């Protein structure tokens, strides 16, 4: 079972920041927060991951709360091509919990 | 090369056919995965290979038979499938780096399978 909860959908205007929330209240100390997205009819694409510090790369920023029970993925300037299902996943990097278990994700619709 | 390729893109087969799906990566990754994704559902893990050895089988029916002939290739052999096996089959790969564990997975575009 997925260990995260996400709202089913959200939308944002093109050019604005998209803030995608995720709750993971049962996260263990050795588990990372990963974000993937899946554009329609394509394979999932890795976006970013973090353990406890905030992370930023060329695609997005990941903000993890101090208690690590929730996080937010930020797409700073959403474009129409960012319309996709976004999956928040918690996983360890070793052992049985290193599997990627996808939940239902959040469908982001970017409107012109 | 940071790509995972899958062939064929589309496959239609009858219930008595035998077919194979192929996945290839040249990133030096030593973990490879098969996932199944039904329409409007998230991907579900089927098999994991680590260093060319099957490490996880998520109770997949024996009509699906994985094979990892070398570190770059992963096959999924299909035999006597049912119409409910129609789905998008995704392959992925990731680094395995000792104490650093398993890295992020890179996915291929998938093979869309239809069983008649």
mmCIF file of C-alpha atoms in Angstrom:
data_model
loop_
_atom_site.group_PDB
_atom_site.id
_atom_site.type_symbol
_atom_site.label_atom_id
_atom_site.label_comp_id
_atom_site.label_asym_id
_atom_site.label_seq_id
_atom_site.Cartn_x
_atom_site.Cartn_y
_atom_site.Cartn_z
ATOM 1 C CA UNK A 1 0.000 0.000 0.000
ATOM 2 C CA UNK A 2 1.117 3.520 -0.768
ATOM 3 C CA UNK A 3 2.268 5.388 2.328
ATOM 4 C CA UNK A 4 1.303 8.817 1.023
ATOM 5 C CA UNK A 5 -1.914 10.745 0.543
ATOM 6 C CA UNK A 6 -2.414 13.367 -2.148
ATOM 7 C CA UNK A 7 -5.472 15.325 -3.271
ATOM 8 C CA UNK A 8 -6.874 13.797 -6.472
ATOM 9 C CA UNK A 9 -6.469 16.868 -8.641
ATOM 10 C CA UNK A 10 -5.574 20.512 -8.874
ATOM 11 C CA UNK A 11 -5.107 23.105 -11.537
ATOM 12 C CA UNK A 12 -3.039 26.199 -12.022
ATOM 13 C CA UNK A 13 -2.549 28.916 -14.595
ATOM 14 C CA UNK A 14 0.300 28.740 -17.054
ATOM 15 C CA UNK A 15 3.302 30.725 -15.859
ATOM 16 C CA UNK A 16 2.286 30.543 -12.198
ATOM 17 C CA UNK A 17 3.836 28.345 -9.554
ATOM 18 C CA UNK A 18 2.204 24.959 -8.962
ATOM 19 C CA UNK A 19 2.419 23.748 -5.360
ATOM 20 C CA UNK A 20 1.599 20.054 -5.037
ATOM 21 C CA UNK A 21 1.077 18.793 -1.458
ATOM 22 C CA UNK A 22 1.742 15.317 -0.086
ATOM 23 C CA UNK A 23 1.171 13.807 3.361
ATOM 24 C CA UNK A 24 3.390 10.996 4.605
ATOM 25 C CA UNK A 25 2.772 10.934 8.335
ATOM 26 C CA UNK A 26 4.152 7.400 8.846
ATOM 27 C CA UNK A 27 7.472 7.996 7.082
ATOM 28 C CA UNK A 28 10.423 6.192 8.679
ATOM 29 C CA UNK A 29 13.766 7.772 9.454
ATOM 30 C CA UNK A 30 15.518 6.033 6.564
ATOM 31 C CA UNK A 31 12.846 6.744 3.970
ATOM 32 C CA UNK A 32 13.189 9.396 1.312
ATOM 33 C CA UNK A 33 10.424 11.379 -0.370
ATOM 34 C CA UNK A 34 10.442 10.891 -4.149
ATOM 35 C CA UNK A 35 8.380 12.620 -6.795
ATOM 36 C CA UNK A 36 7.664 11.225 -10.230
ATOM 37 C CA UNK A 37 5.287 12.412 -12.901
ATOM 38 C CA UNK A 38 3.584 10.643 -15.755
ATOM 39 C CA UNK A 39 2.486 12.561 -18.792
ATOM 40 C CA UNK A 40 -0.371 10.887 -20.623
ATOM 41 C CA UNK A 41 0.643 7.617 -22.344
ATOM 42 C CA UNK A 42 4.312 7.967 -21.379
ATOM 43 C CA UNK A 43 6.452 6.238 -18.783
ATOM 44 C CA UNK A 44 6.878 7.881 -15.369
ATOM 45 C CA UNK A 45 9.636 10.476 -15.131
ATOM 46 C CA UNK A 46 11.777 11.046 -12.058
ATOM 47 C CA UNK A 47 11.580 14.645 -10.793
ATOM 48 C CA UNK A 48 13.324 15.022 -7.438
ATOM 49 C CA UNK A 49 13.865 13.391 -4.064
ATOM 50 C CA UNK A 50 14.888 14.420 -0.562
ATOM 51 C CA UNK A 51 15.442 13.082 2.939
ATOM 52 C CA UNK A 52 14.956 16.048 5.247
ATOM 53 C CA UNK A 53 16.511 19.083 3.646
ATOM 54 C CA UNK A 54 14.808 21.100 0.944
ATOM 55 C CA UNK A 55 16.032 20.258 -2.524
ATOM 56 C CA UNK A 56 16.034 22.075 -5.849
ATOM 57 C CA UNK A 57 16.948 21.002 -9.342
ATOM 58 C CA UNK A 58 16.280 22.259 -12.843
ATOM 59 C CA UNK A 59 12.753 20.849 -12.816
ATOM 60 C CA UNK A 60 11.359 21.609 -9.376
ATOM 61 C CA UNK A 61 11.853 22.319 -5.684
ATOM 62 C CA UNK A 62 10.957 19.977 -2.860
ATOM 63 C CA UNK A 63 10.049 21.416 0.521
ATOM 64 C CA UNK A 64 9.906 18.905 3.398
ATOM 65 C CA UNK A 65 8.468 19.948 6.749
ATOM 66 C CA UNK A 66 10.706 19.735 9.790
ATOM 67 C CA UNK A 67 8.779 16.768 11.196
ATOM 68 C CA UNK A 68 8.961 15.126 7.735
ATOM 69 C CA UNK A 69 5.264 14.284 7.817
ATOM 70 C CA UNK A 70 4.460 16.257 4.714
ATOM 71 C CA UNK A 71 6.102 17.833 1.699
ATOM 72 C CA UNK A 72 5.345 20.123 -1.222
ATOM 73 C CA UNK A 73 6.605 19.875 -4.768
ATOM 74 C CA UNK A 74 6.915 23.268 -6.403
ATOM 75 C CA UNK A 75 6.985 23.803 -10.153
ATOM 76 C CA UNK A 76 8.030 27.456 -10.233
ATOM 77 C CA UNK A 77 6.616 28.433 -13.639
ATOM 78 C CA UNK A 78 4.123 25.834 -14.824
ATOM 79 C CA UNK A 79 3.697 25.267 -18.555
ATOM 80 C CA UNK A 80 1.061 23.344 -20.481
ATOM 81 C CA UNK A 81 3.609 20.506 -20.838
ATOM 82 C CA UNK A 82 3.573 20.076 -17.043
ATOM 83 C CA UNK A 83 0.017 18.710 -17.213
ATOM 84 C CA UNK A 84 0.463 15.193 -15.818
ATOM 85 C CA UNK A 85 -0.183 12.853 -12.904
ATOM 86 C CA UNK A 86 2.320 13.560 -10.129
ATOM 87 C CA UNK A 87 3.195 10.766 -7.726
ATOM 88 C CA UNK A 88 4.645 11.342 -4.272
ATOM 89 C CA UNK A 89 6.340 8.166 -3.015
ATOM 90 C CA UNK A 90 8.261 7.366 0.146
ATOM 91 C CA UNK A 91 10.909 4.694 -0.081
ATOM 92 C CA UNK A 92 14.119 3.572 1.520
ATOM 93 C CA UNK A 93 17.209 3.097 -0.610
ATOM 94 C CA UNK A 94 17.961 -0.382 0.746
ATOM 95 C CA UNK A 95 15.987 -3.447 1.740
ATOM 96 C CA UNK A 96 12.386 -4.415 1.167
ATOM 97 C CA UNK A 97 11.158 -0.827 1.454
ATOM 98 C CA UNK A 98 13.289 0.269 -1.482
ATOM 99 C CA UNK A 99 10.484 -0.661 -3.884
ATOM 100 C CA UNK A 100 8.620 2.134 -5.642
ATOM 101 C CA UNK A 101 4.965 1.799 -4.626
ATOM 102 C CA UNK A 102 2.818 4.205 -6.618
ATOM 103 C CA UNK A 103 -0.325 5.635 -5.085
ATOM 104 C CA UNK A 104 -3.102 7.307 -7.052
ATOM 105 C CA UNK A 105 -1.145 10.536 -7.483
ATOM 106 C CA UNK A 106 -2.448 14.013 -8.114
ATOM 107 C CA UNK A 107 -3.565 15.104 -11.569
ATOM 108 C CA UNK A 108 -2.226 18.566 -12.322
ATOM 109 C CA UNK A 109 -3.958 20.464 -15.093
ATOM 110 C CA UNK A 110 -2.202 23.602 -16.298
ATOM 111 C CA UNK A 111 -4.626 25.972 -18.004
ATOM 112 C CA UNK A 112 -3.633 28.591 -20.604
ATOM 113 C CA UNK B 1 22.860 7.578 -23.081
ATOM 114 C CA UNK B 2 20.198 8.145 -20.391
ATOM 115 C CA UNK B 3 17.410 6.281 -22.073
ATOM 116 C CA UNK B 4 15.472 3.103 -21.470
ATOM 117 C CA UNK B 5 14.088 1.709 -24.701
ATOM 118 C CA UNK B 6 11.227 -0.737 -25.061
ATOM 119 C CA UNK B 7 10.058 -2.711 -28.066
ATOM 120 C CA UNK B 8 7.551 -3.099 -29.489
ATOM 121 C CA UNK B 9 5.551 0.068 -28.775
ATOM 122 C CA UNK B 10 2.282 -1.746 -29.386
ATOM 123 C CA UNK B 11 1.451 -5.447 -29.406
ATOM 124 C CA UNK B 12 -1.788 -7.260 -30.154
ATOM 125 C CA UNK B 13 -1.869 -10.975 -29.396
ATOM 126 C CA UNK B 14 -4.321 -13.797 -29.105
ATOM 127 C CA UNK B 15 -4.734 -15.887 -26.000
ATOM 128 C CA UNK B 16 -2.822 -18.802 -27.526
ATOM 129 C CA UNK B 17 0.128 -16.756 -28.792
ATOM 130 C CA UNK B 18 3.628 -16.546 -27.374
ATOM 131 C CA UNK B 19 5.290 -13.147 -27.555
ATOM 132 C CA UNK B 20 8.102 -11.268 -25.853
ATOM 133 C CA UNK B 21 8.616 -7.703 -24.705
ATOM 134 C CA UNK B 22 12.118 -6.288 -24.760
ATOM 135 C CA UNK B 23 13.765 -3.592 -22.668
ATOM 136 C CA UNK B 24 17.282 -2.192 -23.031
ATOM 137 C CA UNK B 25 19.408 0.345 -21.147
ATOM 138 C CA UNK B 26 23.036 1.415 -21.521
ATOM 139 C CA UNK B 27 23.413 3.463 -18.348
ATOM 140 C CA UNK B 28 25.300 0.731 -16.501
ATOM 141 C CA UNK B 29 22.378 0.208 -14.159
ATOM 142 C CA UNK B 30 22.358 -3.134 -12.387
ATOM 143 C CA UNK B 31 18.712 -3.159 -11.270
ATOM 144 C CA UNK B 32 15.900 -3.561 -13.785
ATOM 145 C CA UNK B 33 12.143 -3.698 -13.270
ATOM 146 C CA UNK B 34 8.885 -4.646 -14.949
ATOM 147 C CA UNK B 35 5.683 -2.801 -14.066
ATOM 148 C CA UNK B 36 2.121 -3.257 -15.278
ATOM 149 C CA UNK B 37 -0.237 -0.300 -15.600
ATOM 150 C CA UNK B 38 -3.939 -0.661 -16.284
ATOM 151 C CA UNK B 39 -5.874 2.288 -17.663
ATOM 152 C CA UNK B 40 -6.337 5.153 -15.191
ATOM 153 C CA UNK B 41 -4.433 3.232 -12.478
ATOM 154 C CA UNK B 42 -0.907 3.708 -11.091
ATOM 155 C CA UNK B 43 1.927 1.401 -12.176
ATOM 156 C CA UNK B 44 2.227 -1.854 -10.221
ATOM 157 C CA UNK B 45 5.534 -3.611 -9.723
ATOM 158 C CA UNK B 46 5.807 -7.099 -11.223
ATOM 159 C CA UNK B 47 9.479 -8.143 -11.106
ATOM 160 C CA UNK B 48 12.844 -6.813 -9.973
ATOM 161 C CA UNK B 49 16.220 -8.011 -11.213
ATOM 162 C CA UNK B 50 19.358 -7.087 -9.339
ATOM 163 C CA UNK B 51 22.727 -7.971 -10.875
ATOM 164 C CA UNK B 52 20.898 -10.124 -13.436
ATOM 165 C CA UNK B 53 19.243 -12.226 -10.724
ATOM 166 C CA UNK B 54 15.524 -12.186 -9.997
ATOM 167 C CA UNK B 55 15.165 -10.603 -6.563
ATOM 168 C CA UNK B 56 11.451 -9.784 -6.386
ATOM 169 C CA UNK B 57 8.426 -11.493 -7.951
ATOM 170 C CA UNK B 58 5.252 -9.803 -6.798
ATOM 171 C CA UNK B 59 3.193 -13.012 -7.068
ATOM 172 C CA UNK B 60 2.860 -12.614 -10.812
ATOM 173 C CA UNK B 61 1.103 -15.468 -12.684
ATOM 174 C CA UNK B 62 3.445 -17.873 -14.470
ATOM 175 C CA UNK B 63 2.077 -16.860 -17.882
ATOM 176 C CA UNK B 64 4.486 -13.918 -17.451
ATOM 177 C CA UNK B 65 8.102 -15.092 -17.517
ATOM 178 C CA UNK B 66 10.911 -12.563 -17.067
ATOM 179 C CA UNK B 67 14.448 -13.035 -18.286
ATOM 180 C CA UNK B 68 17.597 -10.950 -17.846
ATOM 181 C CA UNK B 69 20.172 -12.274 -20.337
ATOM 182 C CA UNK B 70 22.754 -9.595 -19.510
ATOM 183 C CA UNK B 71 23.137 -6.373 -17.577
ATOM 184 C CA UNK B 72 21.642 -4.245 -20.367
ATOM 185 C CA UNK B 73 18.689 -6.353 -21.437
ATOM 186 C CA UNK B 74 15.427 -7.400 -19.819
ATOM 187 C CA UNK B 75 12.772 -9.499 -21.499
ATOM 188 C CA UNK B 76 9.225 -10.411 -20.530
ATOM 189 C CA UNK B 77 7.950 -13.582 -22.192
ATOM 190 C CA UNK B 78 4.202 -13.850 -22.546
ATOM 191 C CA UNK B 79 2.218 -17.042 -23.036
ATOM 192 C CA UNK B 80 -1.460 -17.905 -22.779
ATOM 193 C CA UNK B 81 -2.450 -14.430 -21.639
ATOM 194 C CA UNK B 82 -5.974 -13.390 -20.808
ATOM 195 C CA UNK B 83 -7.839 -10.293 -22.042
ATOM 196 C CA UNK B 84 -7.535 -8.793 -18.540
ATOM 197 C CA UNK B 85 -3.741 -8.775 -19.024
ATOM 198 C CA UNK B 86 -4.177 -5.975 -21.542
ATOM 199 C CA UNK B 87 -2.221 -3.034 -20.129
ATOM 200 C CA UNK B 88 0.805 -0.786 -20.534
ATOM 201 C CA UNK B 89 3.941 -2.695 -19.565
ATOM 202 C CA UNK B 90 6.712 -0.469 -18.302
ATOM 203 C CA UNK B 91 10.378 -1.256 -17.873
ATOM 204 C CA UNK B 92 12.694 0.723 -15.593
ATOM 205 C CA UNK B 93 16.293 0.632 -14.458
ATOM 206 C CA UNK B 94 18.294 2.097 -11.598
ATOM 207 C CA UNK B 95 21.764 2.187 -10.125
ATOM 208 C CA UNK B 96 22.672 -0.086 -7.267
ATOM 209 C CA UNK B 97 25.527 1.423 -5.312
ATOM 210 C CA UNK B 98 26.491 -0.556 -2.223
ATOM 211 C CA UNK B 99 25.682 1.301 0.988
ATOM 212 C CA UNK B 100 24.067 4.123 -1.005
ATOM 213 C CA UNK B 101 21.467 1.604 -2.073
ATOM 214 C CA UNK B 102 19.121 1.786 -5.002
ATOM 215 C CA UNK B 103 18.914 5.045 -6.904
ATOM 216 C CA UNK B 104 16.066 6.667 -8.742
ATOM 217 C CA UNK B 105 14.409 4.644 -11.471
ATOM 218 C CA UNK B 106 14.410 5.643 -15.117
ATOM 219 C CA UNK B 107 11.407 4.387 -17.063
ATOM 220 C CA UNK B 108 10.944 3.437 -20.670
ATOM 221 C CA UNK B 109 7.927 4.565 -22.712
ATOM 222 C CA UNK B 110 6.167 1.232 -22.280
ATOM 223 C CA UNK B 111 4.618 -1.402 -24.509
ATOM 224 C CA UNK B 112 0.866 -1.187 -24.899
ATOM 225 C CA UNK B 113 -0.397 -4.763 -24.959
ATOM 226 C CA UNK B 114 -3.828 -5.832 -26.138
ATOM 227 C CA UNK B 115 -4.899 -9.457 -25.639
ATOM 228 C CA UNK B 116 -7.804 -10.566 -27.794
#
